[in-house]
Short mmCIF file of C-alpha atoms in Angstrom, two decimals:
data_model
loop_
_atom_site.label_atom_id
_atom_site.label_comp_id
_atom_site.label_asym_id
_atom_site.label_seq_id
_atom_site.Cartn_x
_atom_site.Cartn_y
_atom_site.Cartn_z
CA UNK A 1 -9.54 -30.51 34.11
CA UNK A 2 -6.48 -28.98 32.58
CA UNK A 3 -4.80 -27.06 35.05
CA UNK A 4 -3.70 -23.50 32.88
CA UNK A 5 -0.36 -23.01 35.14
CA UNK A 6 0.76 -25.86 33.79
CA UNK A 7 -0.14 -25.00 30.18
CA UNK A 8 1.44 -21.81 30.87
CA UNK A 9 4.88 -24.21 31.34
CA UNK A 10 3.89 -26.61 28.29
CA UNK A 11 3.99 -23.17 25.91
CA UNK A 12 6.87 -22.13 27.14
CA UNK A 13 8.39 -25.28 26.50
CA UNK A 14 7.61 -24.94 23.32
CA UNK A 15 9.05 -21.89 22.62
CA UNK A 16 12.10 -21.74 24.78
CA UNK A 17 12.91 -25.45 24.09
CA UNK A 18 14.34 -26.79 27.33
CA UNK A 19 12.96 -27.01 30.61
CA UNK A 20 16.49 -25.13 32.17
CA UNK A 21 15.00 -22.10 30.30
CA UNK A 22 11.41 -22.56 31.37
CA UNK A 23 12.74 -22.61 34.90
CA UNK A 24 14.66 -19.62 34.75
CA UNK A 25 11.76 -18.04 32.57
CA UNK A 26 9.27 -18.30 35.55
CA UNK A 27 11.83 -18.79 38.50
CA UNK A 28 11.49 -22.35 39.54
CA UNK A 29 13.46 -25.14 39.98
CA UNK A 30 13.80 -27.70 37.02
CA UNK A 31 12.63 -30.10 39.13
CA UNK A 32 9.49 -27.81 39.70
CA UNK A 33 8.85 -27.61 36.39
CA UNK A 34 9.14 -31.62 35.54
CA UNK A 35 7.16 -32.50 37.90
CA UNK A 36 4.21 -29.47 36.72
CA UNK A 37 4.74 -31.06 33.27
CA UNK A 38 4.05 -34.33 34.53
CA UNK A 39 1.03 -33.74 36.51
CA UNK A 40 0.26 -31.94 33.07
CA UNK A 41 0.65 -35.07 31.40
CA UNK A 42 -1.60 -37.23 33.60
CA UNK A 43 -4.30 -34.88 33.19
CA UNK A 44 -4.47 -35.20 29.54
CA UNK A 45 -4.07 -38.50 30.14
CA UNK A 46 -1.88 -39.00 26.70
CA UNK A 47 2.10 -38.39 26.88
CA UNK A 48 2.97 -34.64 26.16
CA UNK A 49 6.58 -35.17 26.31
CA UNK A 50 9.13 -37.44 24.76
CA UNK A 51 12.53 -37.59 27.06
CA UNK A 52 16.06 -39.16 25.77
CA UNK A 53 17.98 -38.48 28.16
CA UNK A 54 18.36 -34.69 28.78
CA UNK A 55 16.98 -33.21 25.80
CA UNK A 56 12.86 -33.24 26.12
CA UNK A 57 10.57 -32.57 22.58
CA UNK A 58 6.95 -32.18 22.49
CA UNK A 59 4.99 -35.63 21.21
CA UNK A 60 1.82 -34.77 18.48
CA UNK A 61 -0.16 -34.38 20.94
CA UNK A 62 1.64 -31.98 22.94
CA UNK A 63 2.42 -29.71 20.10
CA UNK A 64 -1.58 -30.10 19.66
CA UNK A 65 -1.97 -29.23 23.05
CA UNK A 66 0.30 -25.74 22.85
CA UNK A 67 -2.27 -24.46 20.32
CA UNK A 68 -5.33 -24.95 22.46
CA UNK A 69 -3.09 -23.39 25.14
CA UNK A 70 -2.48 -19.96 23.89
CA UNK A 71 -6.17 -19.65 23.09
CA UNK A 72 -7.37 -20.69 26.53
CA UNK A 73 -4.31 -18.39 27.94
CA UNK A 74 -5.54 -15.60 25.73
CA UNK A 75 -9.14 -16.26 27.25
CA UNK A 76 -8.16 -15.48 30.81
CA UNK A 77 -6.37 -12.52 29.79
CA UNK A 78 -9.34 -11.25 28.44
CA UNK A 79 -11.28 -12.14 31.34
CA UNK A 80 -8.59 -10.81 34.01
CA UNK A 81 -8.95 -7.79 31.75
CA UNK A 82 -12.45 -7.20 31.85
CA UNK A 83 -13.03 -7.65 35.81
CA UNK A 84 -9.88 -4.89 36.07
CA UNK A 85 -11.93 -2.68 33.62
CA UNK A 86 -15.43 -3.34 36.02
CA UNK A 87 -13.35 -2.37 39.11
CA UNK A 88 -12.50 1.07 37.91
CA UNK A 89 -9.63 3.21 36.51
CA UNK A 90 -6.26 2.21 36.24
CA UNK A 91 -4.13 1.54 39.30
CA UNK A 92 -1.08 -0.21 40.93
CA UNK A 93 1.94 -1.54 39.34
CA UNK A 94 2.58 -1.04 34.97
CA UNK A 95 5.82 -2.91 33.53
CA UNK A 96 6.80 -1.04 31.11
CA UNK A 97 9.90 -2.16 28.74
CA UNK A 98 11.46 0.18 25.91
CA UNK A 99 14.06 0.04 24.13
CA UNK A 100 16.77 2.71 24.55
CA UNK A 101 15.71 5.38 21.82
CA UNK A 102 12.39 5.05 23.16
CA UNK A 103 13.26 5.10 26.99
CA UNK A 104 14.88 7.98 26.25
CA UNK A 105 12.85 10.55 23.85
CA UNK A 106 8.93 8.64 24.21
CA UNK A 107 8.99 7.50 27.68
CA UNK A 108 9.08 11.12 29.72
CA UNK A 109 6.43 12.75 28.26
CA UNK A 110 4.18 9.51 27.84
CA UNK A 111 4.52 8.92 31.35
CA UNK A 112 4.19 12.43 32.67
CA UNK A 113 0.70 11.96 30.72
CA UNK A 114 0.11 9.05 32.21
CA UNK A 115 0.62 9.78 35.86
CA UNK A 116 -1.39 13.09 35.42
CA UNK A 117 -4.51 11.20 34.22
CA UNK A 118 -3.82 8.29 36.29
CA UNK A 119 -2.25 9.26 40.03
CA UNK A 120 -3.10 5.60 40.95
CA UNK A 121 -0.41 4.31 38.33
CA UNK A 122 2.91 3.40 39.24
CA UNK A 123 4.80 2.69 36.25
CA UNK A 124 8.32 1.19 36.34
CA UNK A 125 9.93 0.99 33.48
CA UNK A 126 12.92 -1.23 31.94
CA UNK A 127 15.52 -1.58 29.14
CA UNK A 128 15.03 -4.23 26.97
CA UNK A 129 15.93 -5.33 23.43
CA UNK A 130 13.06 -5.91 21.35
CA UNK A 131 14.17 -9.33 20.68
CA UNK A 132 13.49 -10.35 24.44
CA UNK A 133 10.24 -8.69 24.75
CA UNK A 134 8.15 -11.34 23.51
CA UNK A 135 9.39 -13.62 26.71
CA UNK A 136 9.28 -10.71 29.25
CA UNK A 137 6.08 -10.55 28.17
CA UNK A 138 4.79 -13.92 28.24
CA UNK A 139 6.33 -14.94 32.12
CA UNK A 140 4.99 -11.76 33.45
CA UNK A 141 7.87 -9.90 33.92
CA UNK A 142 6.35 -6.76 31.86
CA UNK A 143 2.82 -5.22 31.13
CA UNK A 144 3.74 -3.58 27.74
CA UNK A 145 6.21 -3.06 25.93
CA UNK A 146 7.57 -0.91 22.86
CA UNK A 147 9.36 -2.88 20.80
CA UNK A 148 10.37 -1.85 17.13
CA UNK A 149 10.75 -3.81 13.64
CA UNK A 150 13.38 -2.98 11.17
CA UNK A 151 13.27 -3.54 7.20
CA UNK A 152 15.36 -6.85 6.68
CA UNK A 153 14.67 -8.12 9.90
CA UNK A 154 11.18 -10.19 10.55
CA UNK A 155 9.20 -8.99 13.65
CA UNK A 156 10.27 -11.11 16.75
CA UNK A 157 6.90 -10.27 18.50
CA UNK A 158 5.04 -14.09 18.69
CA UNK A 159 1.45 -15.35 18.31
CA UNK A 160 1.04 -14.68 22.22
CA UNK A 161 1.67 -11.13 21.59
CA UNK A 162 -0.44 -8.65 20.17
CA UNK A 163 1.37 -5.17 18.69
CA UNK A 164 -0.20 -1.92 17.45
CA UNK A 165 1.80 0.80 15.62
CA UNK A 166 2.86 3.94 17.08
CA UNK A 167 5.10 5.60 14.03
CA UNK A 168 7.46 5.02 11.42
CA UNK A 169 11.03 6.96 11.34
CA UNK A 170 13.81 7.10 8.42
CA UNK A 171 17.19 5.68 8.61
CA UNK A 172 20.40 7.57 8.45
CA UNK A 173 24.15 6.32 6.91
CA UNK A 174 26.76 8.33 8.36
CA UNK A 175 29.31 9.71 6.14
CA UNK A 176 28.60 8.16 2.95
CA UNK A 177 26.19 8.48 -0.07
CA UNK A 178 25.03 5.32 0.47
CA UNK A 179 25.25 1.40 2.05
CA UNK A 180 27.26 0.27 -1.28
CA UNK A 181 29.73 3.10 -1.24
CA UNK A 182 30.38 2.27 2.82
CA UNK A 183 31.67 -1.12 1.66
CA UNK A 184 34.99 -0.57 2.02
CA UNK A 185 34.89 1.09 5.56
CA UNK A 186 35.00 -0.06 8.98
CA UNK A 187 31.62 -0.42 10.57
CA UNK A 188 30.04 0.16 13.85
CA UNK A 189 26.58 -1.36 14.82
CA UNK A 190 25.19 -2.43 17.67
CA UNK A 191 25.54 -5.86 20.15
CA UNK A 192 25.39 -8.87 18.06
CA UNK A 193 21.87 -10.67 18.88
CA UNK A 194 20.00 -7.17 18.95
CA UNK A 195 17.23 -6.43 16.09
CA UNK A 196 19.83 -2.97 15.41
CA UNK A 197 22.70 -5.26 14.91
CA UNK A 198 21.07 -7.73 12.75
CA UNK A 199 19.33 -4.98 10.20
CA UNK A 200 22.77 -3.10 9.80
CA UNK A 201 24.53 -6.69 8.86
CA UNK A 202 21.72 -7.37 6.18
CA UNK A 203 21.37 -4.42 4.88
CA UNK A 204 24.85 -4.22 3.75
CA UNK A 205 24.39 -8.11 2.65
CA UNK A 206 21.74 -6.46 0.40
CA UNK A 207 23.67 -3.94 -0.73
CA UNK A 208 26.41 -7.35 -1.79
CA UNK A 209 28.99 -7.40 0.90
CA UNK A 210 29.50 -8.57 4.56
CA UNK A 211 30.53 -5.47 6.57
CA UNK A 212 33.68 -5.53 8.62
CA UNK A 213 32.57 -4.46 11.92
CA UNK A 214 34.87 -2.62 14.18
CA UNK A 215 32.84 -1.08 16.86
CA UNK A 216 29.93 -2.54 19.10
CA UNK A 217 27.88 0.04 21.02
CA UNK A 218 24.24 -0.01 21.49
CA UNK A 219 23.72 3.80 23.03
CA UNK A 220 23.11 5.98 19.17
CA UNK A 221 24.72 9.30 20.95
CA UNK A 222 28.27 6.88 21.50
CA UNK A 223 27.40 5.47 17.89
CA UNK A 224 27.21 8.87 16.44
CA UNK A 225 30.09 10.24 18.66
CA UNK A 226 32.73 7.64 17.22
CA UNK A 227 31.29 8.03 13.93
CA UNK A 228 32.68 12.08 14.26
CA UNK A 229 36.17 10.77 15.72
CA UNK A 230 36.44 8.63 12.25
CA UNK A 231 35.90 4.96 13.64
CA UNK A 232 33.71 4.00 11.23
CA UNK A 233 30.11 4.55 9.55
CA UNK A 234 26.74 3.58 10.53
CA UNK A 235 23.33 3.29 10.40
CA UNK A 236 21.35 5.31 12.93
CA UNK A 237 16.99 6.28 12.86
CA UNK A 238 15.87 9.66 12.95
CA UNK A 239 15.05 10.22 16.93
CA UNK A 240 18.82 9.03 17.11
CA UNK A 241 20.15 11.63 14.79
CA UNK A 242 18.40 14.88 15.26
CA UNK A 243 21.65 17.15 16.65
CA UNK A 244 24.13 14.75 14.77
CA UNK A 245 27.80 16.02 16.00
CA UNK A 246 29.99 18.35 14.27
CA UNK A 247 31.29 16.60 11.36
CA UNK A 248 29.09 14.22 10.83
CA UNK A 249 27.20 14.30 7.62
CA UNK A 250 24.05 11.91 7.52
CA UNK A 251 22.49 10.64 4.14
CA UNK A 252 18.83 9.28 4.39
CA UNK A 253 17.91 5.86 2.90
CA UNK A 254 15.04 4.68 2.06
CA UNK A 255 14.86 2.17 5.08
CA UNK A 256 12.60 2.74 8.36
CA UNK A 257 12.55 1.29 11.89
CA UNK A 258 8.97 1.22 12.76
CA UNK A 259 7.67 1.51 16.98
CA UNK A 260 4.89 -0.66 17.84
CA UNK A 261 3.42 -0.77 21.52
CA UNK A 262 3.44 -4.89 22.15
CA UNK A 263 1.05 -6.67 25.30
CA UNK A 264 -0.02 -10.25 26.19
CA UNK A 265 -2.58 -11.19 23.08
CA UNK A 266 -5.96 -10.57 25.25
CA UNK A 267 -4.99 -8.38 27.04
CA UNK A 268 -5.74 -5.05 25.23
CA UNK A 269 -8.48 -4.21 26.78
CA UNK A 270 -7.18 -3.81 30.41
CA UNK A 271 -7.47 -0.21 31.67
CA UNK A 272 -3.81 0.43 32.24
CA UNK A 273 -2.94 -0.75 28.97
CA UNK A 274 -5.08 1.08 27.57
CA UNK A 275 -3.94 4.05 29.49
CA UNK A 276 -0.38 3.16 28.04
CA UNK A 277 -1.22 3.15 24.62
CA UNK A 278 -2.99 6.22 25.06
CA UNK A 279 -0.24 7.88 26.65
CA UNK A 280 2.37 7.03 24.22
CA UNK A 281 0.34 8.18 21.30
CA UNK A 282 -0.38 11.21 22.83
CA UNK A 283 3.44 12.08 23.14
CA UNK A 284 4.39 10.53 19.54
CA UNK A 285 2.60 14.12 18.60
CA UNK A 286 5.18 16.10 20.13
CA UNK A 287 7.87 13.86 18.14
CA UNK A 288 10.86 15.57 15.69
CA UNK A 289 9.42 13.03 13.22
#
């Protein structure tokens, strides 16, 4: 019988590529995980794996494998879901990941709702860029997540991960009419490799130019602060920009960053996420949307 630890290691293989990254995904040794893969392999009793030298690709079969994977994986969390929902309310430990905006305006009030209606809940919460969410996600490391999608930029949630929207917000331009009149101006977006970064790049690609960035900074407040001092322009969402500083004049576009509430595809139906869900929806009402 096929062991679903080690088809737990065979997906991420798949997605992460190497079996370095596996290793540090789920915090074991390479060795750890070639030898799981293995034992893997002589239970399907076909070859999963084709090595030359250090690089390691999936055969047929193991790519065939990785698809009846995530729907047995998806099948426990269902099940691990339903005997937490037959042992009562919520309780114990909730990972929660957000990303900054979110952390910072959703996250107090959702959580002050949650702990009210659920004292046995002990939500810890974490900073992440929606871009890594899918892989916290998937190795454990968080229960839920919000996450949020940008126009120009795809969703980076995965077929292990199941989303469902919490609300839509505008974006802002600082300083100018609009992206094409910006083209000449220095830019500031955020990190390269975050979903912020990437929609501010391709938006102005859209618009026909490559923008000549000047400032990284991922905190909007910082954004919107060197923005008044004259470093640049740049695109901000509403929840950033509600008490813009002195000076700073914000034009809206029609482009939105949309919030979505992200868990392990199964596991919906487990009380705590479903206490989550509740409790950010609850405080999206009380929202300057």
């Amino acid at each position: 019988m096929l062991d679903p630890r080690k088809l737990h290691l065979l997906r991420e293989l798949a997605r992460r590529g190497t079996i370095a990254a596996v290793a540090e995904a789920v915090t074991f040794t390479p060795s750890a995980v070639s030898q799981q893969l293995s034992a893997l392999e002589r239970e399907a009793g076909v070859p999963l794996l084709e090595r030359t030298g250090r690089t390691v690709t999936l055969t047929p079969a193991g790519q065939l494998l990785v698809e009846h994977a995530q729907a047995v994986l998806e099948q426990l969390e269902r099940a691990s879901a339903a005997l937490a929902a037959a042992r009562g309310g919520p309780s114990g430990p909730l990972r929660i990941g957000a990303f900054p905006t979110a952390a910072r305006v959703l996250l107090p009030p959702a959580l002050a709702g949650l702990t009210g209606a659920h004292p046995g809940l002990e939500p810890m919460v974490a900073e992440i860029d929606p871009a890594h969410v899918s892989a916290a996600l998937r190795a454990g490391e968080l229960d839920v997540a919000l996450v949020h999608e940008y126009d120009f930029v795809p969703p980076v949630t995965d077929a292990s991960i199941e989303t469902e929207p919490m609300f839509s917000e505008p974006m802002y331009l600082t300083d100018r009419p609009s992206i094409a009149a910006a083209r000449d101006e220095a830019w500031i977006t955020n990190k390269p490799g975050t979903l912020c970064h990437t929609m501010a790049i391709r938006a102005c690609q859209a618009a026909g130019f490559e923008p000549v960035v000047r400032h990284h900074l991922d905190d909007f407040d910082t954004v919107l602060a060197f923005a008044a001092a004259g470093q640049g322009v740049a695109l901000v969402p509403h929840l950033a920009a509600t008490s813009p500083p002195p000076g700073v004049r914000l034009t809206r576009l029609p482009l939105s960053r949309r919030t979505l509430a992200a868990f392990r595809r199964g596991n919906g139906g487990h009380p705590a996420i479903v206490a989550a869900v509740t409790a950010f929806r609850s405080a999206v009402t009380h929202l300057p949307l």
